[in-house]
Amino acid sequence: MKRDEVLTALKAGEFDGISHTYQPYSGYGKNSHQKEMSVSYGSIEVTKITTGKIFNGKENERFEDRTTEVLSDSEAVDFIEAHPYYFSQRTPDLF
C-alpha cells in the first residue's frame, strides 16, 4: 500500500462519503459488538457498538453502549491498512 499517497488522498477528501458497518460478532458472554466506519475529509470516525443484556437483580435489561474514535493522519492510514478491502473498492489505484 502506498501510505503517503493514501494520506494525501485522505486529506484531499478523495475518500469522502465512504461508510461501512461491520457485521456483529460475539465477544465474551452474551454481548455482541459491531463497528461502524465513516470517512469525512481527512478523518475516519470509527464507532464501536456493544449490545447485550445485564441482570439487575430482578430481570434482564438490554443495553447499548457506543464508543466513537476519530482517526486522522497516521492513525487513519493504519486503519486503512488494516481494512484495505473497504477502501480499495473506491480507489483501487492506491492499493
PDB file of N, CA, C and O in Angstrom, residues 1-16 18 39 76-77 80-81 83-95:
ATOM      1  N   MET A   1       0.841  -1.179   0.000  1.00  0.00           N
ATOM      2  CA  MET A   1       0.000   0.000   0.000  1.00  0.00           C
ATOM      3  C   MET A   1       0.886   1.242   0.000  1.00  0.00           C
ATOM      4  O   MET A   1       1.908   1.285   0.667  1.00  0.00           O
ATOM      5  N   LYS A   2       0.479   2.237  -0.738  1.00  0.00           N
ATOM      6  CA  LYS A   2       1.225   3.491  -0.854  1.00  0.00           C
ATOM      7  C   LYS A   2       0.763   4.445   0.242  1.00  0.00           C
ATOM      8  O   LYS A   2      -0.136   5.256   0.049  1.00  0.00           O
ATOM      9  N   ARG A   3       1.394   4.366   1.415  1.00  0.00           N
ATOM     10  CA  ARG A   3       0.945   5.113   2.598  1.00  0.00           C
ATOM     11  C   ARG A   3       0.910   6.621   2.375  1.00  0.00           C
ATOM     12  O   ARG A   3      -0.036   7.288   2.774  1.00  0.00           O
ATOM     13  N   ASP A   4       1.954   7.170   1.772  1.00  0.00           N
ATOM     14  CA  ASP A   4       1.997   8.618   1.562  1.00  0.00           C
ATOM     15  C   ASP A   4       0.890   9.082   0.627  1.00  0.00           C
ATOM     16  O   ASP A   4       0.239  10.109   0.858  1.00  0.00           O
ATOM     17  N   GLU A   5       0.652   8.316  -0.427  1.00  0.00           N
ATOM     18  CA  GLU A   5      -0.397   8.676  -1.377  1.00  0.00           C
ATOM     19  C   GLU A   5      -1.789   8.499  -0.766  1.00  0.00           C
ATOM     20  O   GLU A   5      -2.697   9.271  -1.050  1.00  0.00           O
ATOM     21  N   VAL A   6      -1.953   7.488   0.082  1.00  0.00           N
ATOM     22  CA  VAL A   6      -3.234   7.283   0.757  1.00  0.00           C
ATOM     23  C   VAL A   6      -3.517   8.452   1.698  1.00  0.00           C
ATOM     24  O   VAL A   6      -4.632   8.980   1.739  1.00  0.00           O
ATOM     25  N   LEU A   7      -2.505   8.892   2.441  1.00  0.00           N
ATOM     26  CA  LEU A   7      -2.677  10.027   3.345  1.00  0.00           C
ATOM     27  C   LEU A   7      -3.008  11.300   2.575  1.00  0.00           C
ATOM     28  O   LEU A   7      -3.903  12.056   2.969  1.00  0.00           O
ATOM     29  N   THR A   8      -2.338  11.526   1.459  1.00  0.00           N
ATOM     30  CA  THR A   8      -2.627  12.700   0.624  1.00  0.00           C
ATOM     31  C   THR A   8      -4.050  12.638   0.098  1.00  0.00           C
ATOM     32  O   THR A   8      -4.775  13.644   0.118  1.00  0.00           O
ATOM     33  N   ALA A   9      -4.491  11.467  -0.360  1.00  0.00           N
ATOM     34  CA  ALA A   9      -5.853  11.312  -0.870  1.00  0.00           C
ATOM     35  C   ALA A   9      -6.886  11.503   0.233  1.00  0.00           C
ATOM     36  O   ALA A   9      -7.939  12.108   0.026  1.00  0.00           O
ATOM     37  N   LEU A  10      -6.573  11.023   1.428  1.00  0.00           N
ATOM     38  CA  LEU A  10      -7.483  11.179   2.563  1.00  0.00           C
ATOM     39  C   LEU A  10      -7.648  12.650   2.921  1.00  0.00           C
ATOM     40  O   LEU A  10      -8.763  13.137   3.116  1.00  0.00           O
ATOM     41  N   LYS A  11      -6.530  13.376   2.984  1.00  0.00           N
ATOM     42  CA  LYS A  11      -6.589  14.805   3.309  1.00  0.00           C
ATOM     43  C   LYS A  11      -7.268  15.615   2.211  1.00  0.00           C
ATOM     44  O   LYS A  11      -7.872  16.652   2.480  1.00  0.00           O
ATOM     45  N   ALA A  12      -7.171  15.142   0.957  1.00  0.00           N
ATOM     46  CA  ALA A  12      -7.800  15.847  -0.166  1.00  0.00           C
ATOM     47  C   ALA A  12      -9.295  15.550  -0.278  1.00  0.00           C
ATOM     48  O   ALA A  12      -9.986  16.128  -1.097  1.00  0.00           O
ATOM     49  N   GLY A  13      -9.780  14.619   0.540  1.00  0.00           N
ATOM     50  CA  GLY A  13     -11.203  14.305   0.519  1.00  0.00           C
ATOM     51  C   GLY A  13     -11.605  13.273  -0.515  1.00  0.00           C
ATOM     52  O   GLY A  13     -12.781  13.132  -0.825  1.00  0.00           O
ATOM     53  N   GLU A  14     -10.637  12.541  -1.055  1.00  0.00           N
ATOM     54  CA  GLU A  14     -10.957  11.540  -2.075  1.00  0.00           C
ATOM     55  C   GLU A  14     -11.645  10.312  -1.508  1.00  0.00           C
ATOM     56  O   GLU A  14     -12.227   9.522  -2.240  1.00  0.00           O
ATOM     57  N   PHE A  15     -11.588  10.117  -0.193  1.00  0.00           N
ATOM     58  CA  PHE A  15     -12.288   9.014   0.449  1.00  0.00           C
ATOM     59  C   PHE A  15     -13.624   9.479   1.014  1.00  0.00           C
ATOM     60  O   PHE A  15     -14.289   8.755   1.719  1.00  0.00           O
ATOM     61  N   ASP A  16     -14.013  10.701   0.740  1.00  0.00           N
ATOM     62  CA  ASP A  16     -15.216  11.292   1.325  1.00  0.00           C
ATOM     63  C   ASP A  16     -16.449  10.446   1.038  1.00  0.00           C
ATOM     64  O   ASP A  16     -16.659   9.994  -0.076  1.00  0.00           O
ATOM     65  N   ILE A  18     -17.346   7.487   2.157  1.00  0.00           N
ATOM     66  CA  ILE A  18     -17.295   6.030   2.327  1.00  0.00           C
ATOM     67  C   ILE A  18     -17.752   5.688   3.739  1.00  0.00           C
ATOM     68  O   ILE A  18     -17.302   6.265   4.708  1.00  0.00           O
ATOM     69  N   VAL A  39     -15.994   8.083   6.624  1.00  0.00           N
ATOM     70  CA  VAL A  39     -14.854   8.911   6.268  1.00  0.00           C
ATOM     71  C   VAL A  39     -15.360  10.282   5.857  1.00  0.00           C
ATOM     72  O   VAL A  39     -16.298  10.393   5.087  1.00  0.00           O
ATOM     73  N   ALA A  76      -5.208   7.109  10.890  1.00  0.00           N
ATOM     74  CA  ALA A  76      -6.176   6.820   9.828  1.00  0.00           C
ATOM     75  C   ALA A  76      -5.564   5.917   8.767  1.00  0.00           C
ATOM     76  O   ALA A  76      -6.204   4.974   8.289  1.00  0.00           O
ATOM     77  N   VAL A  77      -4.321   6.171   8.407  1.00  0.00           N
ATOM     78  CA  VAL A  77      -3.648   5.331   7.413  1.00  0.00           C
ATOM     79  C   VAL A  77      -3.450   3.922   7.963  1.00  0.00           C
ATOM     80  O   VAL A  77      -3.617   2.941   7.236  1.00  0.00           O
ATOM     81  N   ILE A  80      -6.754   2.220   7.565  1.00  0.00           N
ATOM     82  CA  ILE A  80      -6.973   1.868   6.158  1.00  0.00           C
ATOM     83  C   ILE A  80      -6.130   0.659   5.789  1.00  0.00           C
ATOM     84  O   ILE A  80      -6.589  -0.241   5.087  1.00  0.00           O
ATOM     85  N   GLU A  81      -4.902   0.608   6.294  1.00  0.00           N
ATOM     86  CA  GLU A  81      -4.016  -0.524   6.001  1.00  0.00           C
ATOM     87  C   GLU A  81      -4.553  -1.817   6.608  1.00  0.00           C
ATOM     88  O   GLU A  81      -4.411  -2.894   6.031  1.00  0.00           O
ATOM     89  N   HIS A  83      -7.763  -2.459   7.032  1.00  0.00           N
ATOM     90  CA  HIS A  83      -9.038  -2.771   6.378  1.00  0.00           C
ATOM     91  C   HIS A  83      -9.033  -2.301   4.920  1.00  0.00           C
ATOM     92  O   HIS A  83      -9.903  -1.544   4.507  1.00  0.00           O
ATOM     93  N   PRO A  84      -8.066  -2.729   4.115  1.00  0.00           N
ATOM     94  CA  PRO A  84      -7.938  -2.182   2.755  1.00  0.00           C
ATOM     95  C   PRO A  84      -9.086  -2.549   1.827  1.00  0.00           C
ATOM     96  O   PRO A  84      -9.377  -1.817   0.884  1.00  0.00           O
ATOM     97  N   TYR A  85      -9.764  -3.646   2.090  1.00  0.00           N
ATOM     98  CA  TYR A  85     -10.805  -4.109   1.193  1.00  0.00           C
ATOM     99  C   TYR A  85     -11.983  -3.151   1.122  1.00  0.00           C
ATOM    100  O   TYR A  85     -12.679  -3.104   0.124  1.00  0.00           O
ATOM    101  N   TYR A  86     -12.233  -2.346   2.146  1.00  0.00           N
ATOM    102  CA  TYR A  86     -13.330  -1.382   2.090  1.00  0.00           C
ATOM    103  C   TYR A  86     -12.941  -0.144   1.302  1.00  0.00           C
ATOM    104  O   TYR A  86     -13.785   0.506   0.714  1.00  0.00           O
ATOM    105  N   PHE A  87     -11.661   0.180   1.280  1.00  0.00           N
ATOM    106  CA  PHE A  87     -11.204   1.383   0.614  1.00  0.00           C
ATOM    107  C   PHE A  87     -10.760   1.119  -0.812  1.00  0.00           C
ATOM    108  O   PHE A  87     -10.883   1.977  -1.664  1.00  0.00           O
ATOM    109  N   SER A  88     -10.226  -0.073  -1.078  1.00  0.00           N
ATOM    110  CA  SER A  88      -9.727  -0.369  -2.409  1.00  0.00           C
ATOM    111  C   SER A  88     -10.849  -0.448  -3.439  1.00  0.00           C
ATOM    112  O   SER A  88     -10.606  -0.314  -4.629  1.00  0.00           O
ATOM    113  N   GLN A  89     -12.078  -0.642  -2.972  1.00  0.00           N
ATOM    114  CA  GLN A  89     -13.221  -0.630  -3.906  1.00  0.00           C
ATOM    115  C   GLN A  89     -13.437   0.759  -4.494  1.00  0.00           C
ATOM    116  O   GLN A  89     -13.878   0.899  -5.610  1.00  0.00           O
ATOM    117  N   ARG A  90     -13.101   1.773  -3.713  1.00  0.00           N
ATOM    118  CA  ARG A  90     -13.328   3.156  -4.142  1.00  0.00           C
ATOM    119  C   ARG A  90     -12.128   3.722  -4.899  1.00  0.00           C
ATOM    120  O   ARG A  90     -12.265   4.420  -5.880  1.00  0.00           O
ATOM    121  N   THR A  91     -10.914   3.442  -4.425  1.00  0.00           N
ATOM    122  CA  THR A  91      -9.692   3.967  -5.037  1.00  0.00           C
ATOM    123  C   THR A  91      -8.682   2.836  -5.211  1.00  0.00           C
ATOM    124  O   THR A  91      -7.693   2.743  -4.484  1.00  0.00           O
ATOM    125  N   PRO A  92      -8.891   1.961  -6.196  1.00  0.00           N
ATOM    126  CA  PRO A  92      -8.018   0.795  -6.358  1.00  0.00           C
ATOM    127  C   PRO A  92      -6.585   1.149  -6.751  1.00  0.00           C
ATOM    128  O   PRO A  92      -5.679   0.357  -6.517  1.00  0.00           O
ATOM    129  N   ASP A  93      -6.342   2.322  -7.321  1.00  0.00           N
ATOM    130  CA  ASP A  93      -5.002   2.691  -7.759  1.00  0.00           C
ATOM    131  C   ASP A  93      -4.034   2.914  -6.595  1.00  0.00           C
ATOM    132  O   ASP A  93      -2.819   2.877  -6.786  1.00  0.00           O
ATOM    133  N   LEU A  94      -4.525   3.106  -5.370  1.00  0.00           N
ATOM    134  CA  LEU A  94      -3.656   3.350  -4.227  1.00  0.00           C
ATOM    135  C   LEU A  94      -3.251   2.068  -3.498  1.00  0.00           C
ATOM    136  O   LEU A  94      -2.444   2.100  -2.580  1.00  0.00           O
ATOM    137  N   PHE A  95      -3.806   0.941  -3.906  1.00  0.00           N
ATOM    138  CA  PHE A  95      -3.565  -0.298  -3.149  1.00  0.00           C
ATOM    139  C   PHE A  95      -2.827  -1.330  -3.979  1.00  0.00           C
ATOM    140  O   PHE A  95      -2.849  -1.420  -5.105  1.00  0.00           O
TER     141      PHE A  95
END
